[in-house]
CSV table of N, CA, C and O in Angstrom, one decimal:
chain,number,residue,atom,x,y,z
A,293,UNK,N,11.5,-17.2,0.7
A,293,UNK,CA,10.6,-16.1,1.0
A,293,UNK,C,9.9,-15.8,-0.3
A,293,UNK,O,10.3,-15.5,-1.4
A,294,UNK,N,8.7,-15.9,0.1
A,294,UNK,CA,8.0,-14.7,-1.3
A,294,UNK,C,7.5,-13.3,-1.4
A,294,UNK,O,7.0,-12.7,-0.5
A,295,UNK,N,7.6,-12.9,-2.7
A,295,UNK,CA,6.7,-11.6,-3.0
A,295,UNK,C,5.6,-11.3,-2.6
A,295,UNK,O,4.7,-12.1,-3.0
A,296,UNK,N,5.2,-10.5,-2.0
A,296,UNK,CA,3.8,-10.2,-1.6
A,296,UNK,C,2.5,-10.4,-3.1
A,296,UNK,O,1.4,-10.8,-3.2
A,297,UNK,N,3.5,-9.8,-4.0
A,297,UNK,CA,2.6,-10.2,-5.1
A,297,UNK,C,2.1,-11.7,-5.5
A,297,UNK,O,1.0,-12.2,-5.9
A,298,UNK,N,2.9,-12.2,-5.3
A,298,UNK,CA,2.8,-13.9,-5.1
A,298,UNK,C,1.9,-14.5,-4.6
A,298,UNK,O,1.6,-15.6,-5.1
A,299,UNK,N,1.1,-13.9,-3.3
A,299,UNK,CA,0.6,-14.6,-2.3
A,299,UNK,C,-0.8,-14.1,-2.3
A,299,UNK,O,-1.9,-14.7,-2.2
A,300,UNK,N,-0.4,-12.9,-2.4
A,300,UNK,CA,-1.9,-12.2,-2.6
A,300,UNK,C,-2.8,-12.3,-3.9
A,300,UNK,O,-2.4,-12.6,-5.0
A,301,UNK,N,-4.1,-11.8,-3.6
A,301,UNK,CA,-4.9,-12.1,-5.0
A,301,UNK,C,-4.8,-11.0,-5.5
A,301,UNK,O,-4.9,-11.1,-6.7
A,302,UNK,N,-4.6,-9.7,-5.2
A,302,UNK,CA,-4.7,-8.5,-5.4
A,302,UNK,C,-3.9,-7.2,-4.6
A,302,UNK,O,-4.3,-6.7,-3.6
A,303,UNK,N,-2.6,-6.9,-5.5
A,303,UNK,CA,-2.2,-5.3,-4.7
A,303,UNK,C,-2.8,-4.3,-5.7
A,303,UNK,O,-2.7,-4.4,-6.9
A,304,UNK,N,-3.4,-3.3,-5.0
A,304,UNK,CA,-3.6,-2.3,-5.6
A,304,UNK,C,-3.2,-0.5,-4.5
A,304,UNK,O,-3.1,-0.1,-3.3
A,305,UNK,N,-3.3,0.1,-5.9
A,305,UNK,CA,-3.2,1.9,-5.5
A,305,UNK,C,-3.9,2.4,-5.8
A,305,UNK,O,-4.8,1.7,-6.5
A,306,UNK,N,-4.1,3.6,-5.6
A,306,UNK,CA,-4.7,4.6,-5.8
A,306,UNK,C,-5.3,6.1,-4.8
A,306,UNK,O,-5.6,6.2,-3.6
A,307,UNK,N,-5.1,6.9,-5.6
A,307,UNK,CA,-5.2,8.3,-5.2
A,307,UNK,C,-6.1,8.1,-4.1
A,307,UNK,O,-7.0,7.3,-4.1
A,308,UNK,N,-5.9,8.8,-3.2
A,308,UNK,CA,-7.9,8.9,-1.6
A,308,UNK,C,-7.4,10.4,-1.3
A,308,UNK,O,-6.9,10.9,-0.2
A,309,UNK,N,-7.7,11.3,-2.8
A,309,UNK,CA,-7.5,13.0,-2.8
A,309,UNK,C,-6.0,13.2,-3.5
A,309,UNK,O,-5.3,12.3,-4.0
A,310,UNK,N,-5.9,14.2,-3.3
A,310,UNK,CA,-5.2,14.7,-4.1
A,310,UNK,C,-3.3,14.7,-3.2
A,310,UNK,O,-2.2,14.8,-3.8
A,311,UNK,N,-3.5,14.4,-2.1
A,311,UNK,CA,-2.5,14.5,-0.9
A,311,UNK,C,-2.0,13.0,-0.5
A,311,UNK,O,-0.9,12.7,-0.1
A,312,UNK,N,-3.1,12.0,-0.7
A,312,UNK,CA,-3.1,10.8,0.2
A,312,UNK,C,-3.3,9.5,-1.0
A,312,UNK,O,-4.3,9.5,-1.8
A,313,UNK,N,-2.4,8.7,-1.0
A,313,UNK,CA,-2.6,7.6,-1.3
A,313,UNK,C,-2.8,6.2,-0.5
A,313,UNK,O,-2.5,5.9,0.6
A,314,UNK,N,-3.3,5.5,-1.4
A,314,UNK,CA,-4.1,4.1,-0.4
A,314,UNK,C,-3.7,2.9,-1.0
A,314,UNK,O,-3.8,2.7,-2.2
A,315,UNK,N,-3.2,2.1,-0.4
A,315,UNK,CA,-3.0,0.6,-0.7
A,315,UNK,C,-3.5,0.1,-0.6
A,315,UNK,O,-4.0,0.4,0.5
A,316,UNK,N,-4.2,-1.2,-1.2
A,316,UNK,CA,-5.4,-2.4,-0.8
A,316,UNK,C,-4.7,-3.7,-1.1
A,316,UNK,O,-4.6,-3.9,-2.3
A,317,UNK,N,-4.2,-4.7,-0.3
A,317,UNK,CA,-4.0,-5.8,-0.7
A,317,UNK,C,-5.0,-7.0,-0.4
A,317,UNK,O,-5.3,-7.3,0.8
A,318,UNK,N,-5.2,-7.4,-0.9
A,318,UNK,CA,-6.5,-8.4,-1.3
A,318,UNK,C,-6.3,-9.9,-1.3
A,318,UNK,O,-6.0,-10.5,-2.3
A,319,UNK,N,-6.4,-10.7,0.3
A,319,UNK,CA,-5.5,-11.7,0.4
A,319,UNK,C,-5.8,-13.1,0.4
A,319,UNK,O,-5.1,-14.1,0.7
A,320,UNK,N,-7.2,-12.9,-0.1
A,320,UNK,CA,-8.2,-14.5,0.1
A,320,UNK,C,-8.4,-15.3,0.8
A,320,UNK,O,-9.6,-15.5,1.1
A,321,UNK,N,-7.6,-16.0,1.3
A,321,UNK,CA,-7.5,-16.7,2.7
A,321,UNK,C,-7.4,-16.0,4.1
A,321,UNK,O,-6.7,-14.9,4.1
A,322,UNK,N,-7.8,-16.4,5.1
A,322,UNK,CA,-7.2,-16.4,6.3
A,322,UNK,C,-5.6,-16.7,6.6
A,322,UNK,O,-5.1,-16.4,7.6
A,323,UNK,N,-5.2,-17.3,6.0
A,323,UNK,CA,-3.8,-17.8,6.6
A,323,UNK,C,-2.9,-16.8,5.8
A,323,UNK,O,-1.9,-16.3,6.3
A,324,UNK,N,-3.5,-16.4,4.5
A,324,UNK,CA,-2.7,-15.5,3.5
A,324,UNK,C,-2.5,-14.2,4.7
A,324,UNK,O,-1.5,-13.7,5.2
A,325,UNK,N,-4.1,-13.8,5.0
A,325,UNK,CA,-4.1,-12.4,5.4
A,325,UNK,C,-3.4,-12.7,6.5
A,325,UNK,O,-2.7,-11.7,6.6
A,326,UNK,N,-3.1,-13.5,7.5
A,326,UNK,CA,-2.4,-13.8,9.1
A,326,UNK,C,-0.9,-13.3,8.5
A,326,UNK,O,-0.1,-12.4,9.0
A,327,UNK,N,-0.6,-14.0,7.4
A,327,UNK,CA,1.2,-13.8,7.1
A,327,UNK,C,1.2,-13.0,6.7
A,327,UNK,O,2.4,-12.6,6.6
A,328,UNK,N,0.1,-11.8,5.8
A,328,UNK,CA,0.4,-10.4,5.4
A,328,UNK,C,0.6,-9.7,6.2
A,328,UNK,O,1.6,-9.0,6.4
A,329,UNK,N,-0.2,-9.9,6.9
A,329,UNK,CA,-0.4,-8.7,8.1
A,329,UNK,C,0.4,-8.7,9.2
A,329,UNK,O,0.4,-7.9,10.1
A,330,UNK,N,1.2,-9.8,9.3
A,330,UNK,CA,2.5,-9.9,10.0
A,330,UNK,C,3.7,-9.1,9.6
A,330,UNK,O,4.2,-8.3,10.4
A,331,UNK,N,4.0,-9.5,8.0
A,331,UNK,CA,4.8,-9.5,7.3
A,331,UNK,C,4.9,-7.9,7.0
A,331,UNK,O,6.0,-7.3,7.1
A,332,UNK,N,3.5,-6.9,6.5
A,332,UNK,CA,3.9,-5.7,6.1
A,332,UNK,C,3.3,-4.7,7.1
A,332,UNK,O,2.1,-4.6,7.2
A,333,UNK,N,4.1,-4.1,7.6
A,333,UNK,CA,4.0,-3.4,8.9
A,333,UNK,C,4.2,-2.1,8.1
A,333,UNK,O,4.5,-2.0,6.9
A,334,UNK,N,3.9,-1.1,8.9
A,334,UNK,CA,3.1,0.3,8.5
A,334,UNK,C,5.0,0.4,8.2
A,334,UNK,O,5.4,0.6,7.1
A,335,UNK,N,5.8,0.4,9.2
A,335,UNK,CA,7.6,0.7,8.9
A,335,UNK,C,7.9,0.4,7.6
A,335,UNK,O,8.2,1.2,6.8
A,336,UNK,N,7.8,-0.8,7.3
A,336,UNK,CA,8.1,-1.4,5.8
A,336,UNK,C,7.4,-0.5,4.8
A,336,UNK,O,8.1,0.1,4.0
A,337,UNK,N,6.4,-0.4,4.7
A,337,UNK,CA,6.0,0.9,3.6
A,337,UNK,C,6.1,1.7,3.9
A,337,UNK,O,5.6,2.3,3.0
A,338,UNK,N,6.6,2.8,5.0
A,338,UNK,CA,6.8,3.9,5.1
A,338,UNK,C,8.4,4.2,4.3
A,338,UNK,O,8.8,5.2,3.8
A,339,UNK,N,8.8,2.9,4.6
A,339,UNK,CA,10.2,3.2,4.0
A,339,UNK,C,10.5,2.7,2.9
A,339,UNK,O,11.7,2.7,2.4
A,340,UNK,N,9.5,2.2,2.4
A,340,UNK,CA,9.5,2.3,1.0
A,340,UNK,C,9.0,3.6,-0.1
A,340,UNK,O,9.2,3.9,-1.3
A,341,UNK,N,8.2,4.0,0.8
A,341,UNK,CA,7.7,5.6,0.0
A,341,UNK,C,8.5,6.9,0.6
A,341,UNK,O,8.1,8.1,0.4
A,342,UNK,N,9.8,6.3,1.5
A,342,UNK,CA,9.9,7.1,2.6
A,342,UNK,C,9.6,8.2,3.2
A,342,UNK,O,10.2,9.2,3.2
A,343,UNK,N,8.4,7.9,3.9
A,343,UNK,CA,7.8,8.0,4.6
A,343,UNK,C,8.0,8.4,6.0
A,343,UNK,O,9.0,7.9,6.4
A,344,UNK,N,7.0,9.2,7.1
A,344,UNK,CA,7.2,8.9,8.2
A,344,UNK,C,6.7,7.8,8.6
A,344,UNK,O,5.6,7.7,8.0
A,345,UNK,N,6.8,7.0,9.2
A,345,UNK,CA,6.0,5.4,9.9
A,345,UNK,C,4.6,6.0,10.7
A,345,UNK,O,3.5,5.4,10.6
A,346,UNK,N,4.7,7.3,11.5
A,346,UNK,CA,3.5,7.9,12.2
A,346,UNK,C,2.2,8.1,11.4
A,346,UNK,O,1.0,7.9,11.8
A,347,UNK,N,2.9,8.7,9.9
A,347,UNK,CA,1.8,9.1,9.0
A,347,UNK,C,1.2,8.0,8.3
A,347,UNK,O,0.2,8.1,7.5
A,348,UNK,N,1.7,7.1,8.6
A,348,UNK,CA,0.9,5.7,7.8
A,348,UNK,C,-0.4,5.2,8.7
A,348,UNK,O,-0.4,4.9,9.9
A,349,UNK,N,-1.6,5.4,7.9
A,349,UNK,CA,-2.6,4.5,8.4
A,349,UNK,C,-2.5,3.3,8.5
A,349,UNK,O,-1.6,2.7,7.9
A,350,UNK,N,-3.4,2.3,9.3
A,350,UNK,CA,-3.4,0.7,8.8
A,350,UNK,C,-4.4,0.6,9.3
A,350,UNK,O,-4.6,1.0,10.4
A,351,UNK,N,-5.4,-0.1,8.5
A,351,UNK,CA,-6.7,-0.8,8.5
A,351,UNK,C,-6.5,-2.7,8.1
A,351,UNK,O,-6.2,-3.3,7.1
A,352,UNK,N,-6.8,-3.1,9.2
A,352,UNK,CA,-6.7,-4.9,9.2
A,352,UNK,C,-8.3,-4.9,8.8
A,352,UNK,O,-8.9,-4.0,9.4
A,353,UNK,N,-8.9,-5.6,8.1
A,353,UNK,CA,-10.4,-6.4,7.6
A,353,UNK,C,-10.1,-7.5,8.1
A,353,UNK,O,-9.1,-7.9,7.4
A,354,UNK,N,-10.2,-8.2,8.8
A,354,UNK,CA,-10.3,-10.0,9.2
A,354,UNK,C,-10.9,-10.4,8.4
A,354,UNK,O,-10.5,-11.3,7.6
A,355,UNK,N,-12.4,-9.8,8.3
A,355,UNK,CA,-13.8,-10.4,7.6
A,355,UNK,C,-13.6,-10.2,6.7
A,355,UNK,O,-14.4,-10.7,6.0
A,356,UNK,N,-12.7,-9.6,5.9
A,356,UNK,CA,-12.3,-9.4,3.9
A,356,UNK,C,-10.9,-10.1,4.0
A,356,UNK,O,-10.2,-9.7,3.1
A,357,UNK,N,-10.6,-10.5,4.4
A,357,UNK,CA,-9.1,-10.9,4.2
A,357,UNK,C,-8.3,-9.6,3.4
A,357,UNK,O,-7.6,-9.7,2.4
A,358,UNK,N,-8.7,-8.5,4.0
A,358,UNK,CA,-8.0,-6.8,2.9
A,358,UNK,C,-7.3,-6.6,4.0
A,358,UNK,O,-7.7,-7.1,5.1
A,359,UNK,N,-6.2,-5.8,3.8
A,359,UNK,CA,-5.5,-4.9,4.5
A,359,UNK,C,-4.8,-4.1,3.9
A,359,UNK,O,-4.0,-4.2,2.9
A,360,UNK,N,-5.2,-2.9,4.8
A,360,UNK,CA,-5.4,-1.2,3.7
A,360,UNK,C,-4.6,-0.3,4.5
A,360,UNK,O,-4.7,0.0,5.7
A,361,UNK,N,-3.5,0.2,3.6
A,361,UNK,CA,-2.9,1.5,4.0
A,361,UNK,C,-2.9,2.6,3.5
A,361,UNK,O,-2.5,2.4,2.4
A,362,UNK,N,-3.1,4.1,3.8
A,362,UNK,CA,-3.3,5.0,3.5
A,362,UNK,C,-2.1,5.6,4.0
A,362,UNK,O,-1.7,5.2,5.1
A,363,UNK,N,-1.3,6.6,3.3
A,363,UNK,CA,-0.1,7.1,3.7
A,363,UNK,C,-0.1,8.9,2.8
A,363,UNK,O,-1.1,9.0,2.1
A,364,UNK,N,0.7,9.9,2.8
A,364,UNK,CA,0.2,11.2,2.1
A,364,UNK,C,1.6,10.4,0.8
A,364,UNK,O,2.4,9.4,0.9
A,365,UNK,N,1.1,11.5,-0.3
A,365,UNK,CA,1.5,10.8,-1.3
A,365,UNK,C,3.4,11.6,-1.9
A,365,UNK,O,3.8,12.8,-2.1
A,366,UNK,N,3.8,10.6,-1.9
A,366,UNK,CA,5.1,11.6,-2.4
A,366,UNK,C,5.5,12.9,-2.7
A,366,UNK,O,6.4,13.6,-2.2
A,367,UNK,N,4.5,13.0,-3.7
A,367,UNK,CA,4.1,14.3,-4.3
A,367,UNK,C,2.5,14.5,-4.1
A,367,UNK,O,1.6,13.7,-3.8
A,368,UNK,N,2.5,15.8,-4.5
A,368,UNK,CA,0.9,16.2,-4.9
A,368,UNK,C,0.6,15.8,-5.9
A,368,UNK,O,1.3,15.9,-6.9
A,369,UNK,N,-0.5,15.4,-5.9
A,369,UNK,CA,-1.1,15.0,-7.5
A,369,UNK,C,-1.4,15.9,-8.5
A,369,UNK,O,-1.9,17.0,-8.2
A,370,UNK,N,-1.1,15.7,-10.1
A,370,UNK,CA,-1.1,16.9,-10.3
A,370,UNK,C,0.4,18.1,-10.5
A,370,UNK,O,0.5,19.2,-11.1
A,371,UNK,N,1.1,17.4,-9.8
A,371,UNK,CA,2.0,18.6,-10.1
A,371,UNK,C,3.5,18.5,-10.5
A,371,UNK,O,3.8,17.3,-10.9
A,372,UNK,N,4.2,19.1,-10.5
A,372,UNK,CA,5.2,19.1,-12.0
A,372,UNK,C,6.4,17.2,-11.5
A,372,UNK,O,7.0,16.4,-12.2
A,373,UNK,N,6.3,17.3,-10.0
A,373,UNK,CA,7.1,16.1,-9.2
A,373,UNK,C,5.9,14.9,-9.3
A,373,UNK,O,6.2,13.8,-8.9
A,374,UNK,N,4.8,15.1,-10.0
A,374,UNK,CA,3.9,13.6,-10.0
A,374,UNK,C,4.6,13.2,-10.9
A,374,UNK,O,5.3,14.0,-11.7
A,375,UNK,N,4.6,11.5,-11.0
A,375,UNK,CA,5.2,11.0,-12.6
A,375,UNK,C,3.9,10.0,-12.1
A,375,UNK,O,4.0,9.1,-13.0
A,376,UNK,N,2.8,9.7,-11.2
A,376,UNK,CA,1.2,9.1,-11.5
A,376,UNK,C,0.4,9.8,-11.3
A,376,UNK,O,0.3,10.1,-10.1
A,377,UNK,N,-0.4,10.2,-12.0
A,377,UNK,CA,-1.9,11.3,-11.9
A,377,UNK,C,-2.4,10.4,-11.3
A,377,UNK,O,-3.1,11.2,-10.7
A,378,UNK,N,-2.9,9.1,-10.7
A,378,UNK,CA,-3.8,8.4,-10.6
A,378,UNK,C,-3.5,7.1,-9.7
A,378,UNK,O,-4.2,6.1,-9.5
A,379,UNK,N,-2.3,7.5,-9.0
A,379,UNK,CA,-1.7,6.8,-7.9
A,379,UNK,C,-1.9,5.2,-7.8
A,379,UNK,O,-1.7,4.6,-6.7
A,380,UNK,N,-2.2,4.6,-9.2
A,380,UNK,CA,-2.1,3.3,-9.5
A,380,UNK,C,-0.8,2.5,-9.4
A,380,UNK,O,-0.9,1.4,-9.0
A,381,UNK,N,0.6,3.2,-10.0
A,381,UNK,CA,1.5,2.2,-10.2
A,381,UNK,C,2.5,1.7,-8.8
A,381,UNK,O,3.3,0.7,-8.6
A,382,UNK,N,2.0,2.9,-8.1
A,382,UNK,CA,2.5,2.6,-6.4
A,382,UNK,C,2.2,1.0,-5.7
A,382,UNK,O,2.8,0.6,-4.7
A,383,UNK,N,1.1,0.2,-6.4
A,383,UNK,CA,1.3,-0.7,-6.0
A,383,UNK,C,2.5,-2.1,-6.3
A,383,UNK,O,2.9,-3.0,-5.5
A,384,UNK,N,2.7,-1.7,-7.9
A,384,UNK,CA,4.1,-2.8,-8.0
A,384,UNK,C,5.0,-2.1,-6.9
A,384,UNK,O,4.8,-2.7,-5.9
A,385,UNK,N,5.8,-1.3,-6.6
A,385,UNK,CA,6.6,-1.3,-5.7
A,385,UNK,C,6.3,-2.3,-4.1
A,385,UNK,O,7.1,-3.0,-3.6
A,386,UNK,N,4.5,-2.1,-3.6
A,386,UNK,CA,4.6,-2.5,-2.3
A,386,UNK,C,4.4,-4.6,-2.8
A,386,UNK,O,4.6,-5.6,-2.0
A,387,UNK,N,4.1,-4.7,-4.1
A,387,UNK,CA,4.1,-6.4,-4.6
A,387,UNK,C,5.2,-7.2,-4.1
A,387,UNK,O,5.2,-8.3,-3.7
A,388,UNK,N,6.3,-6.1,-4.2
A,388,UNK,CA,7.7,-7.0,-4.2
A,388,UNK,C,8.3,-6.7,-2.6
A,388,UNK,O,9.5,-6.6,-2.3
A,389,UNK,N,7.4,-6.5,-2.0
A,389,UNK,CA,8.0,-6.9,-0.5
A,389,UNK,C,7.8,-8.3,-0.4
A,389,UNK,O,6.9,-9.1,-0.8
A,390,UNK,N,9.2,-8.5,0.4
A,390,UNK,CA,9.5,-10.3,1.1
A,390,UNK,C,8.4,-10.1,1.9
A,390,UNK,O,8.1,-9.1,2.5
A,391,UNK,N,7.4,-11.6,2.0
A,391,UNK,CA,7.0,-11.8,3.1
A,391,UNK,C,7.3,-13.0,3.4
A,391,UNK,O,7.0,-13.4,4.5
């Protein structure tokens, strides 16, 4: 099995407001994005940020080989429970999902 970081050309985070954070994984190929988009299901990151599974968005791009999740963010941004103002490092955590 590999890391999602592995396979993909690009995980990224970041803040979408002050409440909501966004995932972008960036997968180059068609066959990459078929086995991501299999592999990381709105459940799997919800329970990684534990999360509700309801509150996770998912956006599939076919035509970008991207697929984007938007979920509310741990904390509020900003406030004394943030340890990222800038909702960047949320992405190593979803890198090291098995796919």
């Amino acid at each position: 099995m590999s890391k999602l970081g592995d396979i993909a050309v690009k995980v990224r985070s970041k803040n979408a407001g002050p409440f909501w954070l966004t995932v972008d994984i960036f997968c180059g190929t068609p066959e990459v994005y078929a086995q991501v988009c299999a592999a990381v299901t709105s459940t799997r990151v919800a329970a990684l940020f534990k999360a509700d599974p309801a509150v996770v968005d998912r956006y599939e791009m076919a035509s970008l080989n991207v697929l984007k999740l938007s979920l509310p963010r741990p904390s509020i941004q900003g406030t004394r429970q943030d340890r990222d103002m800038h909702g960047a490092s949320f992405a190593a955590l979803v890198a090291e999902l098995d796919v």
